[in-house]
Structure formats: C-alpha cells, structure tokens
mmCIF file of C-alpha atoms in Angstrom:
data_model
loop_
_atom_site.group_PDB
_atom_site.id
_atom_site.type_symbol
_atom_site.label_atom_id
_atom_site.label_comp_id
_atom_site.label_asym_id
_atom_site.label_seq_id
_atom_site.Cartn_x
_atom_site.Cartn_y
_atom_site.Cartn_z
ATOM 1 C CA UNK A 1 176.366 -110.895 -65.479
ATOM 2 C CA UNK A 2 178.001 -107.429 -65.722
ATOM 3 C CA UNK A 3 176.788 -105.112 -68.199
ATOM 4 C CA UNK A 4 178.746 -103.677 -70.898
ATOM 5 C CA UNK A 5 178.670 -100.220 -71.958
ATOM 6 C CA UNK A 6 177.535 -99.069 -75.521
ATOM 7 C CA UNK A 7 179.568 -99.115 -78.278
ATOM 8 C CA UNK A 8 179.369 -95.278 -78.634
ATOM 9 C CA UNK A 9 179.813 -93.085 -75.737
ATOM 10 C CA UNK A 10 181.005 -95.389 -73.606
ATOM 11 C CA UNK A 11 182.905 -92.561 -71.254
ATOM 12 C CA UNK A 12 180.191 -90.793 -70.475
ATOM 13 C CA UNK A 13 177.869 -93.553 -70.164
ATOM 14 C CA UNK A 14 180.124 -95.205 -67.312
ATOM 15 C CA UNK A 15 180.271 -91.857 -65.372
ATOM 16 C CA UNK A 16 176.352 -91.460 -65.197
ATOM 17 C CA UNK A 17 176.549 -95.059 -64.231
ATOM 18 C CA UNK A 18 178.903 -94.393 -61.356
ATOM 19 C CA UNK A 19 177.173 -92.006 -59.955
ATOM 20 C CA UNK A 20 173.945 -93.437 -59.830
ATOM 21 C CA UNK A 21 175.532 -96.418 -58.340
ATOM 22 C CA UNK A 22 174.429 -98.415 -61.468
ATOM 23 C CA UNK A 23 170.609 -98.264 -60.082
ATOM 24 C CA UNK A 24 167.718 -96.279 -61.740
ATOM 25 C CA UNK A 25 167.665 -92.490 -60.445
ATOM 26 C CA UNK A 26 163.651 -92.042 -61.312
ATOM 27 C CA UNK A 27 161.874 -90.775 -58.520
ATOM 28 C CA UNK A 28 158.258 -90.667 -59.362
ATOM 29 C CA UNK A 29 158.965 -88.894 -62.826
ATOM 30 C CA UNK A 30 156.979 -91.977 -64.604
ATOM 31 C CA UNK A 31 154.122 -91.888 -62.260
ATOM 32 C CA UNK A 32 154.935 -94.940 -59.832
ATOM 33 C CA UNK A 33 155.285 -94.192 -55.960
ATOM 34 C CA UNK A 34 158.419 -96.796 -56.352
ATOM 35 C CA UNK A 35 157.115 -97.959 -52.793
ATOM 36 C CA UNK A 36 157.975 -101.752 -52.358
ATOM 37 C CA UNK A 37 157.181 -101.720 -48.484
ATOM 38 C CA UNK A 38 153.836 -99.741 -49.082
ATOM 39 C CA UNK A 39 155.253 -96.516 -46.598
ATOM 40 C CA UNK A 40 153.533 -93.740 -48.997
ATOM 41 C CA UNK A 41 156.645 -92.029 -49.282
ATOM 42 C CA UNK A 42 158.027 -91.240 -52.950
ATOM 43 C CA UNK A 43 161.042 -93.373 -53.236
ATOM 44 C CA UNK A 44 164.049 -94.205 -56.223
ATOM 45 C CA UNK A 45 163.218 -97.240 -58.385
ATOM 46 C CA UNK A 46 164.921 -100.337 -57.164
ATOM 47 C CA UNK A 47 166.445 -101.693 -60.799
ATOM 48 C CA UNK A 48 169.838 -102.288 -61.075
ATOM 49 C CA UNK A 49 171.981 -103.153 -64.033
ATOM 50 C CA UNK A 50 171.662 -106.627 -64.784
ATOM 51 C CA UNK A 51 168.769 -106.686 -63.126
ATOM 52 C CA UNK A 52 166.357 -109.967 -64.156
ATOM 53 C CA UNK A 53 162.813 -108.629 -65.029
ATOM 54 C CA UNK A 54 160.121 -111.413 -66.869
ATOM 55 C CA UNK A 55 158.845 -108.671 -68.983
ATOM 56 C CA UNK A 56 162.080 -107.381 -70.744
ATOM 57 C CA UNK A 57 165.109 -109.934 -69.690
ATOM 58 C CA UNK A 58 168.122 -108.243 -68.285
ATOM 59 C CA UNK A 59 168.372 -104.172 -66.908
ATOM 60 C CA UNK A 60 170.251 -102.359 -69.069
ATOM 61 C CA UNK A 61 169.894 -98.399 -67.783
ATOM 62 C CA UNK A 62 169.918 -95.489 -70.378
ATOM 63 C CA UNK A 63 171.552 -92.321 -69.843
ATOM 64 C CA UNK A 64 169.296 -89.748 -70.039
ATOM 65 C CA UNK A 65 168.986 -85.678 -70.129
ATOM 66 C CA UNK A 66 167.948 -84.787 -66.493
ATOM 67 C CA UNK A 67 165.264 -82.369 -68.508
ATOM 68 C CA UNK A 68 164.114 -84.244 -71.015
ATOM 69 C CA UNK A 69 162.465 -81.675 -72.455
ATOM 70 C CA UNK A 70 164.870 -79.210 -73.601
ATOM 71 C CA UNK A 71 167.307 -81.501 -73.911
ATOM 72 C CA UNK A 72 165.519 -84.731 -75.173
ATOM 73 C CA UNK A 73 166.607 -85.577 -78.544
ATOM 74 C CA UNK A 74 169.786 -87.366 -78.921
ATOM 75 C CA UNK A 75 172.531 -84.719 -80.424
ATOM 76 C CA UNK A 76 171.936 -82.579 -77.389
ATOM 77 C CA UNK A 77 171.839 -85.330 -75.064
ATOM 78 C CA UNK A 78 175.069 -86.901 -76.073
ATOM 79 C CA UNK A 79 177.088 -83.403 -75.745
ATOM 80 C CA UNK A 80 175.911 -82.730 -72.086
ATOM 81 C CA UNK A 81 178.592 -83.667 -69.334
ATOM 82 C CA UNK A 82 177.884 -86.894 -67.038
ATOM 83 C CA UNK A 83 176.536 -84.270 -63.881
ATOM 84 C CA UNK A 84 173.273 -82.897 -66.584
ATOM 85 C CA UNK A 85 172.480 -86.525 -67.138
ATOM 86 C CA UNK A 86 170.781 -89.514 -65.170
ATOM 87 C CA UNK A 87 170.642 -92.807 -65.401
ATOM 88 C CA UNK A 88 166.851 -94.582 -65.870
ATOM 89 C CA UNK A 89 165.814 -98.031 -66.304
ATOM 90 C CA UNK A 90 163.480 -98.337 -69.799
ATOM 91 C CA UNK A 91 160.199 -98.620 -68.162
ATOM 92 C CA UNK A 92 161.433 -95.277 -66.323
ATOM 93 C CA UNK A 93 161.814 -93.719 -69.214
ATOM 94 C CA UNK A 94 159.762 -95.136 -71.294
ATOM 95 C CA UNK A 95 156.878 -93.829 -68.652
ATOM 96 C CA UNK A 96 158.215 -90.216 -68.835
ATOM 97 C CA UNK A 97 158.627 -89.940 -72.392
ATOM 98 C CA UNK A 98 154.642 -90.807 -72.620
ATOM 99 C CA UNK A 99 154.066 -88.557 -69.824
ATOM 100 C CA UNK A 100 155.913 -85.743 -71.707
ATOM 101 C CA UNK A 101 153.702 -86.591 -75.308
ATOM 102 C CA UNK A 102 150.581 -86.778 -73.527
ATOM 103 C CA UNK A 103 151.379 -83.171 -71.832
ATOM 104 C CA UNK A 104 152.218 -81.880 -75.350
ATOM 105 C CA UNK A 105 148.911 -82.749 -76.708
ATOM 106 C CA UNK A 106 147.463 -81.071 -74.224
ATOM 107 C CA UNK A 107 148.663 -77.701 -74.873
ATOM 108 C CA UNK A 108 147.381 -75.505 -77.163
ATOM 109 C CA UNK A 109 149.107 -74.379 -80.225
ATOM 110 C CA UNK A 110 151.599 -72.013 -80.346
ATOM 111 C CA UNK A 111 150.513 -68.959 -82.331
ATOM 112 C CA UNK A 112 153.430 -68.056 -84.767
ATOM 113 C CA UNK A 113 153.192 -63.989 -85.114
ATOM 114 C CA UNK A 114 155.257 -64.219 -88.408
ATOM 115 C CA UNK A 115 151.983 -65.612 -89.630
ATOM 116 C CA UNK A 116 149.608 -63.919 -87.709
ATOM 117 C CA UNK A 117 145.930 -62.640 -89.499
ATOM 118 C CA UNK A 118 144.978 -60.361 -87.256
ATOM 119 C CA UNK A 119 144.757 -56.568 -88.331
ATOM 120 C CA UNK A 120 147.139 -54.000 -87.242
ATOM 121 C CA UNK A 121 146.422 -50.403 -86.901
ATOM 122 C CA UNK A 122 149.067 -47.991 -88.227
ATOM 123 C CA UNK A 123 148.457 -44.104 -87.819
ATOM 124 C CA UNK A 124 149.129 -41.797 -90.618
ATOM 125 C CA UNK A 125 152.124 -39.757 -90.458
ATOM 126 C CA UNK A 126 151.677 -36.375 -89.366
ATOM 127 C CA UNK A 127 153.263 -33.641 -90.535
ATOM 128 C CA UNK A 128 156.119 -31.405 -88.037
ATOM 129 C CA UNK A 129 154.312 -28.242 -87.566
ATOM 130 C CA UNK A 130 151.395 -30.457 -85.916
ATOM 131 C CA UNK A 131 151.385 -31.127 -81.958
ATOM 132 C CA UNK A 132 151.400 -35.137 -81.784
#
C-alpha cells in the first residue's frame, strides 16, 4: 500500500521523503543500536513507509526538525526547507522526544537576572576635584 502524504504540507513532506528514500533517517538518536545482524556498529533504522509493524499497523514517517530542540515545536518546524528536516518513524521519534524531556528535567533552572535577589553594590558618586 503506498502512503499518502498529509493533507497540509504535502510539498515539503514528499521532499524529506525523497531524500530519505522513504526509510527512517534515526541513527541511534532514540537510544537503539538499530543493529539487526548484531555487528555493534550504530546503524539507520530499517522502517520504511508502509511498513507492517504488530504494535502500531502501518509506517507512516514524520518529518521532523533535524534539531529538535531549537526547532521542535510545530510553527518553526513547518517553515524550515526539506534539507533542515528528516524523516523518522514514530517510535524514532517518539524515543527522542522522551530523551529530550528527561534531559530537561535534569537541568537546573535557569536563573532569570530580571528577577534576581541578590544585593548589588553601587559606590557613591564622587565629586570632580577627587582622584578616583
């Protein structure tokens, strides 16, 4: 069965397609080797379009911001040209989008200095005639 593409960005979602070959471009981002004959060498996942897996039914790849951090929500996404994008099968990117929220908990706040408590020492003005 060929796959159709979305209703909505349909251009750009067949060029990211093309040049993936219509195959999954994730290369270890969502934590599997990808390493069907075992070799220990990092290798690109092996679903295709149309592809039948038990868990989900048919392959249908999303095309995705190549940093998906930066450029992860959806606006941004959907203005970058087809060479900033990739194509990813959903566990793919499912996997990395986890990865990503589980990194971001991780990090400590960011301090906002707009807001900032601490104390700040300002010197009194002197006046011209004295040597600074």
């Amino acid at each position: 069965m060929t796959i159709r593409p979305p209703l909505v960005g349909a251009p750009l979602w067949s060029a990211v397609m093309k040049n993936a070959e219509h195959r999954c471009e994730c290369r270890g981002a969502c934590g599997k080797k990808h390493d069907p004959e075992r070799t220990r060498k990092q290798q690109r996942c092996p679903r295709r379009n149309g592809d039948h897996v038990s868990k989900r039914g048919e392959v249908v790849l999303i095309a995705t911001p190549r940093d998906p951090i930066n450029e992860g929500d959806f606006v941004a996404a959907a203005s970058l040209p087809p060479r900033r994008l990739i194509a990813m099968c959903p566990e793919c990117h499912d996997a990395v989008r986890r990865a990503i929220k589980r990194a971001e908990k991780q990090m400590p706040p960011a301090m906002d200095d707009l807001f900032d408590t601490t104390e700040y020492y300002i010197p009194r003005a002197g006046k011209q005639g004295d040597a600074a």
